PDB file of C-alpha atoms in Angstrom:
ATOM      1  CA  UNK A   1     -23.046 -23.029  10.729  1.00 60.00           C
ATOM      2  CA  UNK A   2     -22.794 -20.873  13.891  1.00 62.00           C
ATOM      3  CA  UNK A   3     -20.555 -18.649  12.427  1.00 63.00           C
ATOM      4  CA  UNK A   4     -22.604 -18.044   9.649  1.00 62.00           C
ATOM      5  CA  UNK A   5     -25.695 -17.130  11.498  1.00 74.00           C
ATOM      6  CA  UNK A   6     -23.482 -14.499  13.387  1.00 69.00           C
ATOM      7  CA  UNK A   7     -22.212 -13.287   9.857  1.00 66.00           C
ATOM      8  CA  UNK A   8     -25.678 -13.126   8.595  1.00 71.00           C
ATOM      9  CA  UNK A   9     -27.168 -10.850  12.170  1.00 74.00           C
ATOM     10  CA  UNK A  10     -24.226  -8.596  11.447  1.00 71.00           C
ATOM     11  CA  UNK A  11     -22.906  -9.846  14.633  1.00 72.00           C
ATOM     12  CA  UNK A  12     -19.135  -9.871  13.097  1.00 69.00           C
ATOM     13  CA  UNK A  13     -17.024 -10.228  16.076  1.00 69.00           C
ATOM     14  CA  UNK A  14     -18.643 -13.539  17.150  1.00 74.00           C
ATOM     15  CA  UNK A  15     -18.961 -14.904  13.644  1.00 70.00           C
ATOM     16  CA  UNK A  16     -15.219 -14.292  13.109  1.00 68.00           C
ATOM     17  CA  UNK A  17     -14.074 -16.200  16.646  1.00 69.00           C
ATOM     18  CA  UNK A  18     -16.355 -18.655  15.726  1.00 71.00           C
ATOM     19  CA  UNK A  19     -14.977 -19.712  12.236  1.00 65.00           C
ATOM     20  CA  UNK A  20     -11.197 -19.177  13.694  1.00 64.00           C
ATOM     21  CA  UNK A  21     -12.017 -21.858  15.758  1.00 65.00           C
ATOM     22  CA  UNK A  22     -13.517 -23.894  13.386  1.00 61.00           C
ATOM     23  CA  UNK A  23     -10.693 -23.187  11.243  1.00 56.00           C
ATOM     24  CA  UNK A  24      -8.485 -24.727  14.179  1.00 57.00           C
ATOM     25  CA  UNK A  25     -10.541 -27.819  13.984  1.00 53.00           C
ATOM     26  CA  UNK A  26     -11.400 -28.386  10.005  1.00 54.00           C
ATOM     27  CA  UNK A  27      -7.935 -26.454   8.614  1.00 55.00           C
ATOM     28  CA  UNK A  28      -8.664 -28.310   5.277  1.00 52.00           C
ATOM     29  CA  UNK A  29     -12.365 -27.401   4.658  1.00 60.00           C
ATOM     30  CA  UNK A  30     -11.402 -25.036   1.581  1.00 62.00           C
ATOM     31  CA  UNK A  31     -14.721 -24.120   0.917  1.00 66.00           C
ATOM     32  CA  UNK A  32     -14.911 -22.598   4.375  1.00 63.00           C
ATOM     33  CA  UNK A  33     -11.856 -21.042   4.699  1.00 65.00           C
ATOM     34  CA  UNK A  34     -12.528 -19.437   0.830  1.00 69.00           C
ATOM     35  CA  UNK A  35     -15.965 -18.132   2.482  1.00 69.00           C
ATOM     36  CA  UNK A  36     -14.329 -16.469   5.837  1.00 69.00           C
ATOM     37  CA  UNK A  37     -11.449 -14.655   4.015  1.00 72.00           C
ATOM     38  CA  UNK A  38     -14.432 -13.463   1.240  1.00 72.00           C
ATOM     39  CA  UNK A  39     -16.605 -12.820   3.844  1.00 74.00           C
ATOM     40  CA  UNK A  40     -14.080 -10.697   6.537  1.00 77.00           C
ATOM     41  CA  UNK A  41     -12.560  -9.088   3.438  1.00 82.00           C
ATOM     42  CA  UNK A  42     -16.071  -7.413   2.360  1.00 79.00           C
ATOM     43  CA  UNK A  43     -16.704  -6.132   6.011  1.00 81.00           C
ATOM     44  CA  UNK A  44     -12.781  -4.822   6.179  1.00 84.00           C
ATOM     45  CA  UNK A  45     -13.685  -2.937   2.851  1.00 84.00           C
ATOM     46  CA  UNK A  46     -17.054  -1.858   3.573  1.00 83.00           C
ATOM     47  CA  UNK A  47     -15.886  -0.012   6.925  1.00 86.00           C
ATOM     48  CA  UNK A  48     -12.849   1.265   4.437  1.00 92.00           C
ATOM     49  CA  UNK A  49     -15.448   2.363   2.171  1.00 87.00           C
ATOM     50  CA  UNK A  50     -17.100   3.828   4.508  1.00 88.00           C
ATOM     51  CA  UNK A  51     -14.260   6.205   6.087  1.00 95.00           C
ATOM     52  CA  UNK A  52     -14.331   3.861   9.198  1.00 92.00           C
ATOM     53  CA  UNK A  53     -10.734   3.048   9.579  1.00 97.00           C
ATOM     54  CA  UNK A  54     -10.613   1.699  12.766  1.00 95.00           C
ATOM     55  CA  UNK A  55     -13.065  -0.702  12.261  1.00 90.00           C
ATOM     56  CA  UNK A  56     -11.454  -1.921   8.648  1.00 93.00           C
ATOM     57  CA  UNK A  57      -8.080  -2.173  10.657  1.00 95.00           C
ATOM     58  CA  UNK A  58     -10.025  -4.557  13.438  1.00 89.00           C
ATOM     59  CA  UNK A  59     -11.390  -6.785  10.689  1.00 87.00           C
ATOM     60  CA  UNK A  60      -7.985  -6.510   8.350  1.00 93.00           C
ATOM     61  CA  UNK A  61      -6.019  -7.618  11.568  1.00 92.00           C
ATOM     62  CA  UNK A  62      -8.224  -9.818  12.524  1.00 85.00           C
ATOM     63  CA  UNK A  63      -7.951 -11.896   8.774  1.00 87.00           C
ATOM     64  CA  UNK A  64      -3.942 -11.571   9.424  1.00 91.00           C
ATOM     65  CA  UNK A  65      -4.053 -13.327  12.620  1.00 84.00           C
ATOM     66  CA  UNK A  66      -6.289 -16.067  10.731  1.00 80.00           C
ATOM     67  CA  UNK A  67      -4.219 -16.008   7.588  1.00 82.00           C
ATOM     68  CA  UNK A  68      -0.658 -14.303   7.885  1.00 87.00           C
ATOM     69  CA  UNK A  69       0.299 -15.700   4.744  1.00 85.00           C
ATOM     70  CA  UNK A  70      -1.913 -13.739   2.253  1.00 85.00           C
ATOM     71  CA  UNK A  71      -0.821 -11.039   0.973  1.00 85.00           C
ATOM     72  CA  UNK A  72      -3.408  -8.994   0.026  1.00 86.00           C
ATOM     73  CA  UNK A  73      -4.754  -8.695   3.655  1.00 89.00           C
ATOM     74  CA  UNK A  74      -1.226  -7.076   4.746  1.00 90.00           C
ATOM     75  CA  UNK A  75      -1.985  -4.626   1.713  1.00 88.00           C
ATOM     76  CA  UNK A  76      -5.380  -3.492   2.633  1.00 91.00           C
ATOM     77  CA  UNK A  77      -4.234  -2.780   5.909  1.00 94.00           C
ATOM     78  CA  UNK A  78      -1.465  -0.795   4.937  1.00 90.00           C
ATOM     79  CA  UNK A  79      -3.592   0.787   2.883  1.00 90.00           C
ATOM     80  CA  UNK A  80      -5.651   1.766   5.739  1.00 94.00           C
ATOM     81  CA  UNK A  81      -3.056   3.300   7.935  1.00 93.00           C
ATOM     82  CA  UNK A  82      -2.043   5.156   5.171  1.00 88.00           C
ATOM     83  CA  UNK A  83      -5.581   7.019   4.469  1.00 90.00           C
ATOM     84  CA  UNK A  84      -4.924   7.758   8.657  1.00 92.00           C
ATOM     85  CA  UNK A  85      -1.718   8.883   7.633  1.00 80.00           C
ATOM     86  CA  UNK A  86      -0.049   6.860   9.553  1.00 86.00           C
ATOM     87  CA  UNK A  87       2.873   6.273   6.989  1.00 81.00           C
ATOM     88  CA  UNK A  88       4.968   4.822   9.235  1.00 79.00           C
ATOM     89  CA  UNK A  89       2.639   1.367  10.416  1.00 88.00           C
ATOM     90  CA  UNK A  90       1.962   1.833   6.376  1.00 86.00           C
ATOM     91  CA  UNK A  91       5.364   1.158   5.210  1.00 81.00           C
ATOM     92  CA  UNK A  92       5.381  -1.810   8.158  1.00 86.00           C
ATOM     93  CA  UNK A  93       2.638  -3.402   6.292  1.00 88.00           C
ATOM     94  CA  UNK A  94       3.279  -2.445   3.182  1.00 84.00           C
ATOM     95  CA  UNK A  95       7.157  -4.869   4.002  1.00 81.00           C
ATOM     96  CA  UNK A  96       4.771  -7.280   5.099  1.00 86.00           C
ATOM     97  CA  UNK A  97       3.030  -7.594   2.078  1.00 85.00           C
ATOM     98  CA  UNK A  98       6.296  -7.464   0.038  1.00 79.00           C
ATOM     99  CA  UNK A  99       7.159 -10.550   1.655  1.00 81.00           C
ATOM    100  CA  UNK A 100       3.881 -12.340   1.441  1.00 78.00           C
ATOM    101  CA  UNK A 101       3.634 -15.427  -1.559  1.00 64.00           C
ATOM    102  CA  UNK A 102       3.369 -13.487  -4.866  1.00 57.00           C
ATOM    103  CA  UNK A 103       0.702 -16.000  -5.901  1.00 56.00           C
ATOM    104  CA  UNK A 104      -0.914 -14.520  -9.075  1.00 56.00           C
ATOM    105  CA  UNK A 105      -1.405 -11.414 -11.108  1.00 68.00           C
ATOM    106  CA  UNK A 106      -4.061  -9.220  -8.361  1.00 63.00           C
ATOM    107  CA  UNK A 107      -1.291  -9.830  -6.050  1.00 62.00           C
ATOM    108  CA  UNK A 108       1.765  -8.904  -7.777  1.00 68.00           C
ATOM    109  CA  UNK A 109      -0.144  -5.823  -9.088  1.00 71.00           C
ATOM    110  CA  UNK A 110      -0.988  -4.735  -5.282  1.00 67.00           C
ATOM    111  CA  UNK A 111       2.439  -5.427  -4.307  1.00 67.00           C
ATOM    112  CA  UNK A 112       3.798  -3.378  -6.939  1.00 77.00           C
ATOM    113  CA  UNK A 113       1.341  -0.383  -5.783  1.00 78.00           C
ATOM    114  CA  UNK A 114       2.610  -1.203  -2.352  1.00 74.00           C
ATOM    115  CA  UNK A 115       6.353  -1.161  -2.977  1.00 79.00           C
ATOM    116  CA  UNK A 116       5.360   2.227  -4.604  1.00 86.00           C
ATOM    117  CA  UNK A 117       3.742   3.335  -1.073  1.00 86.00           C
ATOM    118  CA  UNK A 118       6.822   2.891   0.670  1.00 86.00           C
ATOM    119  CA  UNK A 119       8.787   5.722  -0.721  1.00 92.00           C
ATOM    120  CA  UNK A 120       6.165   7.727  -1.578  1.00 91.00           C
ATOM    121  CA  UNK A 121       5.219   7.790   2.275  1.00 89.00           C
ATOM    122  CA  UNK A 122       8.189   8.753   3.363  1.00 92.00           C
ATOM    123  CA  UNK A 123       8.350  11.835   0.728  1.00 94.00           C
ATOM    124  CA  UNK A 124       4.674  12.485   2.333  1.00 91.00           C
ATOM    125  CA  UNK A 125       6.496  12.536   5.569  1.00 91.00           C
ATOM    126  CA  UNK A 126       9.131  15.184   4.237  1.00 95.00           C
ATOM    127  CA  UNK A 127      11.702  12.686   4.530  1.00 96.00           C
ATOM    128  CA  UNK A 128      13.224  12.840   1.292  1.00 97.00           C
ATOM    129  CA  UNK A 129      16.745  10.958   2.493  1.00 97.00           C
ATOM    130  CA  UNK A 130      14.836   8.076   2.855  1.00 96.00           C
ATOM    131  CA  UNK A 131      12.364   8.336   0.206  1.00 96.00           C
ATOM    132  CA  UNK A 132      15.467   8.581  -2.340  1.00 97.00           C
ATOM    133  CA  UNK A 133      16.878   5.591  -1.108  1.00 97.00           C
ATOM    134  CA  UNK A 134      13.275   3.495  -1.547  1.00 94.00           C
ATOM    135  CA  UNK A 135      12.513   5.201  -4.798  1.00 96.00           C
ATOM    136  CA  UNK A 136      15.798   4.199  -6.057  1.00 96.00           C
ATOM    137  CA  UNK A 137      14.819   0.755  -5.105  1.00 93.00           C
ATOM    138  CA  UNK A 138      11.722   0.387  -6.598  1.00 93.00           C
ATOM    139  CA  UNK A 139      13.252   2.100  -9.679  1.00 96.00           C
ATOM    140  CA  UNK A 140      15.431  -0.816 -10.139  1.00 95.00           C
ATOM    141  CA  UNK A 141      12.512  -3.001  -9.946  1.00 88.00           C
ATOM    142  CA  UNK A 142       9.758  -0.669 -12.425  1.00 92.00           C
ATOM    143  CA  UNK A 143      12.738   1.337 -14.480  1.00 95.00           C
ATOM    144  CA  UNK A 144       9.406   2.929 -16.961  1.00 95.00           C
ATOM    145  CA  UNK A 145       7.147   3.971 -13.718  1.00 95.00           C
ATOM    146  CA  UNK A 146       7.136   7.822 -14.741  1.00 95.00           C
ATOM    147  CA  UNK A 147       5.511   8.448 -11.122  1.00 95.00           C
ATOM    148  CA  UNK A 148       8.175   7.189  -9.420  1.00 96.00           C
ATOM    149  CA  UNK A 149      11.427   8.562 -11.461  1.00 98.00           C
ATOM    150  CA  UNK A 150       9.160  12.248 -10.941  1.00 98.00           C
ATOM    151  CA  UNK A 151       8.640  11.838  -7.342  1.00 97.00           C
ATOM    152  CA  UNK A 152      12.410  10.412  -7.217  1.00 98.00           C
ATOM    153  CA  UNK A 153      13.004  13.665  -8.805  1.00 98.00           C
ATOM    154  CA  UNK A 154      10.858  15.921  -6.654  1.00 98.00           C
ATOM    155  CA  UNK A 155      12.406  14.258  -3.847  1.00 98.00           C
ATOM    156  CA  UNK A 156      16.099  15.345  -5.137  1.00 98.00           C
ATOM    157  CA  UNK A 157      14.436  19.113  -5.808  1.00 98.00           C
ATOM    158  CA  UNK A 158      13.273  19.444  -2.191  1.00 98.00           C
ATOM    159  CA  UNK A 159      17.062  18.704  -0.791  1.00 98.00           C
ATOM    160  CA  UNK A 160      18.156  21.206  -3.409  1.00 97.00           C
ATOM    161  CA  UNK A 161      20.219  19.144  -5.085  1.00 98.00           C
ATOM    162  CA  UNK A 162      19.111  20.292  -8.699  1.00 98.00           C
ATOM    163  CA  UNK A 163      21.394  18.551 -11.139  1.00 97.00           C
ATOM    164  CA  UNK A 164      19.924  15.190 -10.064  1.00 98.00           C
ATOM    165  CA  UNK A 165      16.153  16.431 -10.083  1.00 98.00           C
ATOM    166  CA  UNK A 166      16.921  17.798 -13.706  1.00 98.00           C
ATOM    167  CA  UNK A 167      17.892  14.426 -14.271  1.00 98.00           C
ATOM    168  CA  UNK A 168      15.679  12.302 -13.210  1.00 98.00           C
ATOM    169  CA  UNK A 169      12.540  15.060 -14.267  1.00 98.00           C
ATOM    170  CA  UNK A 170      14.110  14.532 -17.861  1.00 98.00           C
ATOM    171  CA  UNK A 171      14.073  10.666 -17.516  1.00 98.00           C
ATOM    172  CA  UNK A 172      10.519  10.820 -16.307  1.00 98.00           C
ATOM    173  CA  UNK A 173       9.653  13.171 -19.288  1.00 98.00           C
ATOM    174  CA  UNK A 174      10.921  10.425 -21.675  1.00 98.00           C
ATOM    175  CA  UNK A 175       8.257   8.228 -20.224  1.00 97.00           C
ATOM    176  CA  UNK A 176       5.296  10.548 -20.412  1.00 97.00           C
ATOM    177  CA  UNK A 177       6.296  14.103 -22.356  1.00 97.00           C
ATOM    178  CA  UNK A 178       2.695  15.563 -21.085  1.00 96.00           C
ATOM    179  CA  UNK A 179       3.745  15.322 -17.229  1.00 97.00           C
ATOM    180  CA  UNK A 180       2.479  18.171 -16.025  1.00 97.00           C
ATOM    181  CA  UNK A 181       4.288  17.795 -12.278  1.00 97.00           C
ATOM    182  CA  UNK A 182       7.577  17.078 -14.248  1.00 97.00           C
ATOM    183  CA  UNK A 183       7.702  19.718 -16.705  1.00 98.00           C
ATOM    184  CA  UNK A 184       6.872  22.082 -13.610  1.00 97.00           C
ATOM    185  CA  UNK A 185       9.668  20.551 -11.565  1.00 97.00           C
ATOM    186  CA  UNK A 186      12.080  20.670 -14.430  1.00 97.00           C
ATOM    187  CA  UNK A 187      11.188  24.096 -15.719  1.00 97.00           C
ATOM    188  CA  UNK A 188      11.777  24.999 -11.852  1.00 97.00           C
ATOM    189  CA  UNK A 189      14.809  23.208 -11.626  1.00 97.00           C
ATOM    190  CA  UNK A 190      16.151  24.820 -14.889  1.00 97.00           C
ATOM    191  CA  UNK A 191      15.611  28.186 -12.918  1.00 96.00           C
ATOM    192  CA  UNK A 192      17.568  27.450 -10.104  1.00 96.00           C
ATOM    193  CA  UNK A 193      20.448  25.564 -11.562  1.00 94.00           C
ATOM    194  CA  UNK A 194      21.059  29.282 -13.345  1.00 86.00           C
TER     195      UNK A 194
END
């Protein structure tokens, strides 16, 4: 009860030491332990929301150190460091997750997004080596993402090696002919392979 009453003052940092105790002592009560991750959750995305990133990392740590096998918790703060730009703790977290249960479909959806992330923040870091080698990875996994065979593609265009951006731009226009980044990368590509 205490830790609701600090929940319900807005007093969040006592509420949640109060129910990870009482989590410690009543690990079974599923009712409460449904509430606290609901409950943490909505302050961790309201402080997202909100543009307050540090804050949404406190609370999205916080429900990690109280339930490191979810998921979706590793995901949202992944998510986080990556609005900061912080693409490297992203891709950390973003493992994490990977290697979380994949318990149902939310999950397995945000883990695919996730999986995307890690590639994709390593192109945003201009480190295309890498990025190849994850977007080639999650390739195998997603074969039809368009997004990812054009960004695998992009990737390939930025190292200059323009035979396999032309390739993989083409593969990506198969999926989705109206691609406006991939006909501009291929039509680019075209140029240069002259």
């Amino acid at each position: 009860q205490l830790g609701w009453t600090y929940y319900k003052i807005k007093e969040y940092q006592k509420a949640l030491k109060t129910f990870q105790r009482g989590l410690r002592v009543d690990s079974l009560n599923k009712k409460l332990i449904k509430g606290v991750k609901r409950s943490f959750a909505q302050i961790g995305h309201g402080f997202y929301r909100e543009k307050n990133y540090e804050k949404a990392i406190e609370y999205y740590n916080a429900l990690i150190q109280t339930f490191p096998n979810d998921a979706k918790n590793y995901y949202y703060l992944a998510n986080t460091y990556y609005k900061q730009r912080n693409y490297q703790k992203a891709i950390q977290f973003y493992k994490k997750a990977l290697k979380r249960k994949r318990s149902d479909e939310r999950i397995l959806k945000a883990l695919k997004k996730s999986y995307y992330q890690i590639p994709f923040s390593f192109y945003k870091q201009k480190e295309y080596e890498k990025a190849i080698l994850q977007f080639k990875k999650y390739i195998k996994k997603y074969p039809k993402d368009h997004h990812a065979l054009r960004s695998l593609a992009w990737s390939y265009y930025r190292l200059k090696k323009y035979r396999k951006a032309k390739f993989y731009f083409q593969k990506a226009l198969r999926i989705k002919p109206n691609d406006k980044s991939a006909k501009n990368g291929l039509q680019g590509t075209l140029k240069r392979l002259k």
